[in-house]
PDB file of C-alpha atoms in Angstrom:
ATOM      1  CA  GLU A   3      -5.316   1.256 -13.548  1.00 47.00           C
ATOM      2  CA  TYR A   4      -8.007   3.172 -11.706  1.00 54.00           C
ATOM      3  CA  PRO A   5      -6.826   3.342  -8.065  1.00 58.00           C
ATOM      4  CA  ASN A   6     -10.189   2.789  -6.362  1.00 78.00           C
ATOM      5  CA  HIS A   7     -11.178  -0.563  -7.793  1.00 91.00           C
ATOM      6  CA  ALA A   8      -9.664  -4.033  -8.111  1.00 94.00           C
ATOM      7  CA  GLU A   9     -10.849  -7.386  -9.445  1.00 95.00           C
ATOM      8  CA  ILE A  10     -10.391 -10.616  -7.493  1.00 96.00           C
ATOM      9  CA  GLY A  11     -12.034 -13.971  -8.110  1.00 94.00           C
ATOM     10  CA  GLY A  12     -14.783 -12.660 -10.366  1.00 94.00           C
ATOM     11  CA  LYS A  13     -15.696  -9.801  -8.016  1.00 96.00           C
ATOM     12  CA  MET A  14     -14.979  -6.139  -8.431  1.00 96.00           C
ATOM     13  CA  TYR A  15     -14.020  -4.272  -5.256  1.00 97.00           C
ATOM     14  CA  PHE A  16     -14.531  -0.518  -5.216  1.00 96.00           C
ATOM     15  CA  ILE A  17     -14.781   2.558  -2.985  1.00 94.00           C
ATOM     16  CA  ALA A  18     -18.039   4.448  -2.537  1.00 92.00           C
ATOM     17  CA  PRO A  19     -19.688   6.505   0.213  1.00 90.00           C
ATOM     18  CA  SER A  20     -21.801   4.972   2.961  1.00 89.00           C
ATOM     19  CA  GLU A  21     -23.458   6.244   6.127  1.00 88.00           C
ATOM     20  CA  ASP A  22     -20.213   5.344   7.975  1.00 81.00           C
ATOM     21  CA  SER A  23     -17.637   6.928   5.690  1.00 83.00           C
ATOM     22  CA  PRO A  24     -17.179   8.603   2.318  1.00 84.00           C
ATOM     23  CA  PHE A  25     -14.573   5.897   1.545  1.00 90.00           C
ATOM     24  CA  THR A  26     -16.179   2.498   2.165  1.00 93.00           C
ATOM     25  CA  ILE A  27     -15.161  -0.739   0.442  1.00 95.00           C
ATOM     26  CA  TYR A  28     -17.816  -2.688  -1.487  1.00 96.00           C
ATOM     27  CA  SER A  29     -17.815  -5.693  -3.808  1.00 97.00           C
ATOM     28  CA  LEU A  30     -19.872  -6.381  -6.913  1.00 97.00           C
ATOM     29  CA  ASP A  31     -20.311  -9.980  -8.081  1.00 96.00           C
ATOM     30  CA  SER A  32     -21.306 -11.447 -11.451  1.00 96.00           C
ATOM     31  CA  ASN A  33     -25.001 -11.314 -10.462  1.00 96.00           C
ATOM     32  CA  ASN A  34     -24.678  -7.545  -9.913  1.00 96.00           C
ATOM     33  CA  ASP A  35     -25.150  -8.024  -6.156  1.00 97.00           C
ATOM     34  CA  ILE A  36     -23.380  -5.332  -4.124  1.00 97.00           C
ATOM     35  CA  THR A  37     -21.979  -6.149  -0.684  1.00 96.00           C
ATOM     36  CA  GLN A  38     -20.580  -3.629   1.794  1.00 96.00           C
ATOM     37  CA  ILE A  39     -17.179  -4.985   2.903  1.00 96.00           C
ATOM     38  CA  SER A  40     -16.031  -2.366   5.422  1.00 94.00           C
ATOM     39  CA  ASP A  41     -17.880  -0.305   8.016  1.00 91.00           C
ATOM     40  CA  ALA A  42     -17.213   1.821  11.104  1.00 87.00           C
ATOM     41  CA  ASN A  43     -16.160  -1.313  13.054  1.00 90.00           C
ATOM     42  CA  SER A  44     -13.460  -2.394  10.583  1.00 92.00           C
ATOM     43  CA  GLY A  45     -10.702  -0.497  12.449  1.00 91.00           C
ATOM     44  CA  PHE A  46      -9.917   2.005   9.709  1.00 93.00           C
ATOM     45  CA  GLU A  47     -11.379   4.885   7.754  1.00 90.00           C
ATOM     46  CA  ASN A  48     -10.756   6.694   4.472  1.00 90.00           C
ATOM     47  CA  ALA A  49      -9.734   3.615   2.485  1.00 91.00           C
ATOM     48  CA  HIS A  50      -8.184   4.361  -0.904  1.00 90.00           C
ATOM     49  CA  LYS A  51      -5.935   2.958  -3.647  1.00 90.00           C
ATOM     50  CA  LEU A  52      -7.233  -0.597  -3.931  1.00 93.00           C
ATOM     51  CA  HIS A  53      -4.875  -3.211  -5.398  1.00 93.00           C
ATOM     52  CA  ALA A  54      -5.421  -6.925  -6.057  1.00 94.00           C
ATOM     53  CA  PHE A  55      -2.404  -8.921  -4.874  1.00 95.00           C
ATOM     54  CA  LYS A  56      -2.138 -12.716  -4.791  1.00 95.00           C
ATOM     55  CA  GLY A  57      -5.866 -13.161  -4.199  1.00 96.00           C
ATOM     56  CA  ASP A  58      -6.168 -10.513  -1.494  1.00 96.00           C
ATOM     57  CA  LEU A  59      -7.140  -6.847  -1.546  1.00 96.00           C
ATOM     58  CA  LEU A  60      -4.556  -4.270  -0.457  1.00 95.00           C
ATOM     59  CA  PHE A  61      -5.374  -0.637   0.287  1.00 94.00           C
ATOM     60  CA  ILE A  62      -4.233   2.376   2.277  1.00 93.00           C
ATOM     61  CA  ALA A  63      -6.392   3.599   5.155  1.00 92.00           C
ATOM     62  CA  GLU A  64      -6.130   5.562   8.377  1.00 91.00           C
ATOM     63  CA  ALA A  65      -6.237   3.653  11.642  1.00 89.00           C
ATOM     64  CA  THR A  66      -7.892   5.105  14.727  1.00 85.00           C
ATOM     65  CA  ASN A  67      -4.535   6.714  15.699  1.00 86.00           C
ATOM     66  CA  GLY A  68      -4.664   8.886  12.544  1.00 85.00           C
ATOM     67  CA  GLU A  69      -1.662   7.190  10.905  1.00 87.00           C
ATOM     68  CA  GLU A  70      -1.890   5.668   7.435  1.00 89.00           C
ATOM     69  CA  TYR A  71      -1.116   1.970   7.013  1.00 91.00           C
ATOM     70  CA  LEU A  72      -1.178  -0.552   4.215  1.00 93.00           C
ATOM     71  CA  TRP A  73      -4.081  -2.884   4.952  1.00 94.00           C
ATOM     72  CA  LYS A  74      -4.950  -6.322   3.625  1.00 96.00           C
ATOM     73  CA  TYR A  75      -8.428  -7.760   3.196  1.00 97.00           C
ATOM     74  CA  GLU A  76      -8.174 -11.544   2.974  1.00 96.00           C
ATOM     75  CA  VAL A  77     -10.936 -12.409   0.544  1.00 96.00           C
ATOM     76  CA  ASP A  78     -11.200 -16.074   1.646  1.00 95.00           C
ATOM     77  CA  THR A  79     -11.480 -15.364   5.400  1.00 96.00           C
ATOM     78  CA  GLN A  80     -12.986 -11.851   5.128  1.00 95.00           C
ATOM     79  CA  ASP A  81     -10.467 -10.578   7.693  1.00 95.00           C
ATOM     80  CA  PHE A  82      -8.729  -7.192   7.746  1.00 95.00           C
ATOM     81  CA  SER A  83      -5.125  -6.816   8.924  1.00 94.00           C
ATOM     82  CA  VAL A  84      -2.295  -4.297   8.740  1.00 93.00           C
ATOM     83  CA  ILE A  85       0.805  -5.243   6.763  1.00 93.00           C
ATOM     84  CA  SER A  86       3.750  -4.641   9.059  1.00 92.00           C
ATOM     85  CA  GLY A  87       7.368  -5.542   9.542  1.00 89.00           C
ATOM     86  CA  ASN A  88       8.504  -8.223  11.968  1.00 86.00           C
ATOM     87  CA  GLY A  89       8.068  -6.375  15.277  1.00 83.00           C
ATOM     88  CA  PHE A  90       7.523  -2.891  13.852  1.00 85.00           C
ATOM     89  CA  SER A  91       4.774  -0.911  12.156  1.00 86.00           C
ATOM     90  CA  ILE A  92       4.963   0.570   8.685  1.00 88.00           C
ATOM     91  CA  SER A  93       2.992   3.781   8.978  1.00 85.00           C
ATOM     92  CA  GLY A  94       3.101   7.525   8.645  1.00 79.00           C
ATOM     93  CA  GLU A  95       1.118  10.631   7.906  1.00 76.00           C
ATOM     94  CA  TYR A  96       1.503   9.738   4.237  1.00 78.00           C
ATOM     95  CA  ILE A  97       2.433   6.371   2.772  1.00 85.00           C
ATOM     96  CA  SER A  98       2.191   5.118  -0.782  1.00 89.00           C
ATOM     97  CA  PHE A  99       2.633   1.818  -2.547  1.00 92.00           C
ATOM     98  CA  GLU A 100       2.943   0.271  -5.982  1.00 91.00           C
ATOM     99  CA  GLY A 101       2.625  -3.381  -6.819  1.00 88.00           C
ATOM    100  CA  SER A 102       3.129  -5.987  -9.487  1.00 86.00           C
ATOM    101  CA  SER A 103       2.065  -9.623  -9.438  1.00 86.00           C
ATOM    102  CA  ASP A 104       5.209 -10.535  -7.430  1.00 89.00           C
ATOM    103  CA  TYR A 105       5.902  -7.681  -5.020  1.00 90.00           C
ATOM    104  CA  VAL A 106       4.399  -4.629  -3.396  1.00 93.00           C
ATOM    105  CA  PHE A 107       6.688  -1.754  -2.463  1.00 93.00           C
ATOM    106  CA  ILE A 108       5.651   0.604   0.325  1.00 93.00           C
ATOM    107  CA  LEU A 109       7.184   4.041   0.819  1.00 92.00           C
ATOM    108  CA  ALA A 110       6.919   5.086   4.467  1.00 90.00           C
ATOM    109  CA  GLU A 111       8.755   6.501   7.443  1.00 86.00           C
ATOM    110  CA  ASN A 112      11.202   4.038   9.006  1.00 85.00           C
ATOM    111  CA  THR A 113      11.966   3.256  12.640  1.00 84.00           C
ATOM    112  CA  SER A 114      15.006   5.591  12.568  1.00 85.00           C
ATOM    113  CA  GLY A 115      12.982   8.658  11.613  1.00 85.00           C
ATOM    114  CA  GLY A 116      13.978   8.567   7.948  1.00 88.00           C
ATOM    115  CA  ILE A 117      12.195   7.035   4.968  1.00 91.00           C
ATOM    116  CA  SER A 118      12.443   3.595   3.417  1.00 92.00           C
ATOM    117  CA  PHE A 119      10.970   1.372   0.780  1.00 94.00           C
ATOM    118  CA  TYR A 120       9.565  -1.835   2.217  1.00 93.00           C
ATOM    119  CA  ARG A 121       8.958  -4.939   0.111  1.00 94.00           C
ATOM    120  CA  TYR A 122       5.988  -7.240   0.655  1.00 94.00           C
ATOM    121  CA  ASP A 123       5.671 -10.553  -1.166  1.00 93.00           C
ATOM    122  CA  GLY A 124       2.596 -12.008   0.554  1.00 93.00           C
ATOM    123  CA  SER A 125       4.547 -13.538   3.445  1.00 91.00           C
ATOM    124  CA  PRO A 126       3.575 -12.583   6.987  1.00 90.00           C
ATOM    125  CA  TYR A 127       5.850  -9.523   7.111  1.00 93.00           C
ATOM    126  CA  ALA A 128       7.141  -6.759   4.880  1.00 93.00           C
ATOM    127  CA  THR A 129      10.912  -6.258   4.954  1.00 92.00           C
ATOM    128  CA  GLU A 130      12.967  -3.120   4.533  1.00 92.00           C
ATOM    129  CA  PHE A 131      14.160  -3.074   0.933  1.00 93.00           C
ATOM    130  CA  LEU A 132      15.974   0.266   0.729  1.00 92.00           C
ATOM    131  CA  ASN A 133      16.638   2.821   3.463  1.00 93.00           C
ATOM    132  CA  ILE A 134      16.672   6.017   1.400  1.00 93.00           C
ATOM    133  CA  SER A 135      17.811   8.118   4.351  1.00 92.00           C
ATOM    134  CA  ALA A 136      20.883   5.906   4.886  1.00 93.00           C
ATOM    135  CA  SER A 137      21.661   5.255   1.205  1.00 92.00           C
ATOM    136  CA  LEU A 138      20.921   8.547  -0.555  1.00 92.00           C
ATOM    137  CA  ASP A 139      20.122  11.430   1.784  1.00 91.00           C
ATOM    138  CA  PRO A 140      19.920  11.504   5.607  1.00 91.00           C
ATOM    139  CA  ASP A 141      17.380  14.350   5.416  1.00 90.00           C
ATOM    140  CA  ALA A 142      15.145  12.658   2.801  1.00 89.00           C
ATOM    141  CA  ASN A 143      11.405  13.308   2.766  1.00 85.00           C
ATOM    142  CA  THR A 144       8.697  11.205   1.134  1.00 86.00           C
ATOM    143  CA  TRP A 145       7.869  14.103  -1.224  1.00 86.00           C
ATOM    144  CA  GLU A 146      11.366  13.801  -2.720  1.00 89.00           C
ATOM    145  CA  VAL A 147      10.455  10.402  -4.155  1.00 92.00           C
ATOM    146  CA  ARG A 148       8.982  11.587  -7.436  1.00 86.00           C
ATOM    147  CA  GLY A 149       7.451   8.268  -8.338  1.00 89.00           C
ATOM    148  CA  PHE A 150       8.162   4.560  -8.265  1.00 92.00           C
ATOM    149  CA  ALA A 151       7.036   1.449 -10.071  1.00 92.00           C
ATOM    150  CA  THR A 152       7.584  -2.288 -10.096  1.00 88.00           C
ATOM    151  CA  ALA A 153       7.133  -4.973 -12.727  1.00 84.00           C
ATOM    152  CA  GLY A 154       8.367  -8.504 -12.124  1.00 81.00           C
ATOM    153  CA  ASP A 155      11.882  -8.243 -10.698  1.00 87.00           C
ATOM    154  CA  ASN A 156      12.336  -4.610 -11.753  1.00 89.00           C
ATOM    155  CA  PHE A 157      11.978  -1.709  -9.330  1.00 93.00           C
ATOM    156  CA  ILE A 158      12.577   1.902 -10.353  1.00 94.00           C
ATOM    157  CA  PHE A 159      12.143   5.217  -8.582  1.00 94.00           C
ATOM    158  CA  ALA A 160      12.977   8.871  -9.073  1.00 93.00           C
ATOM    159  CA  PHE A 161      14.480  10.761  -6.141  1.00 94.00           C
ATOM    160  CA  GLY A 162      15.629  14.326  -5.575  1.00 88.00           C
ATOM    161  CA  GLY A 163      14.557  17.931  -5.831  1.00 80.00           C
ATOM    162  CA  PHE A 164      12.332  19.289  -8.583  1.00 77.00           C
ATOM    163  CA  SER A 165      15.229  20.162 -10.875  1.00 82.00           C
ATOM    164  CA  SER A 166      17.725  17.556  -9.678  1.00 85.00           C
ATOM    165  CA  SER A 167      15.816  14.243  -9.616  1.00 89.00           C
ATOM    166  CA  LYS A 168      17.690  11.093 -10.607  1.00 93.00           C
ATOM    167  CA  LEU A 169      16.286   7.773 -11.715  1.00 93.00           C
ATOM    168  CA  TYR A 170      17.350   4.670  -9.756  1.00 94.00           C
ATOM    169  CA  ALA A 171      16.781   1.002 -10.552  1.00 93.00           C
ATOM    170  CA  ALA A 172      17.086  -2.132  -8.430  1.00 92.00           C
ATOM    171  CA  ASP A 173      16.489  -5.861  -8.629  1.00 92.00           C
ATOM    172  CA  ALA A 174      13.200  -6.296  -6.773  1.00 90.00           C
ATOM    173  CA  SER A 175      13.951  -9.934  -5.949  1.00 87.00           C
ATOM    174  CA  LYS A 176      16.983  -9.093  -3.817  1.00 81.00           C
ATOM    175  CA  ALA A 177      16.952  -7.751  -0.266  1.00 66.00           C
ATOM    176  CA  GLU A 178      18.865  -4.593   0.676  1.00 55.00           C
TER     177      GLU A 178
END
């Protein structure tokens, strides 16, 4: 999957430069009409890694505070919002996510100063799925997660140093 486009409801969403930003979100419909979706007033910049999820568009972008967040563009209402936890933000200098048709997993710093995977299922809030710092290594860094993927109820990730990475698997449908 090419990370800077997604298809939702017969439209293709993609990233291209504009006068506002080199990473602006556009849509292309079946009539080949192009519409600019985001601009300088959208509350974010440098959007990347588009992903269609349950009829909405998810992407990573920097907010005005310089932190990266996972954002949602609600196609029906044309509103932008940040996906967060219940009462806390999911952000960092570098976050990443992978999604299937059922879940999206977000790797980010947690409220304790460590790193965690958060699970988002389309409900109002993402929940902490796995606190890597508490479960595997109190000094864990996001770069030590060598990759992760989800498909249906399966979630796998590799964690550890370059020569000592281990593969872990979990049931994506279950909370921590």
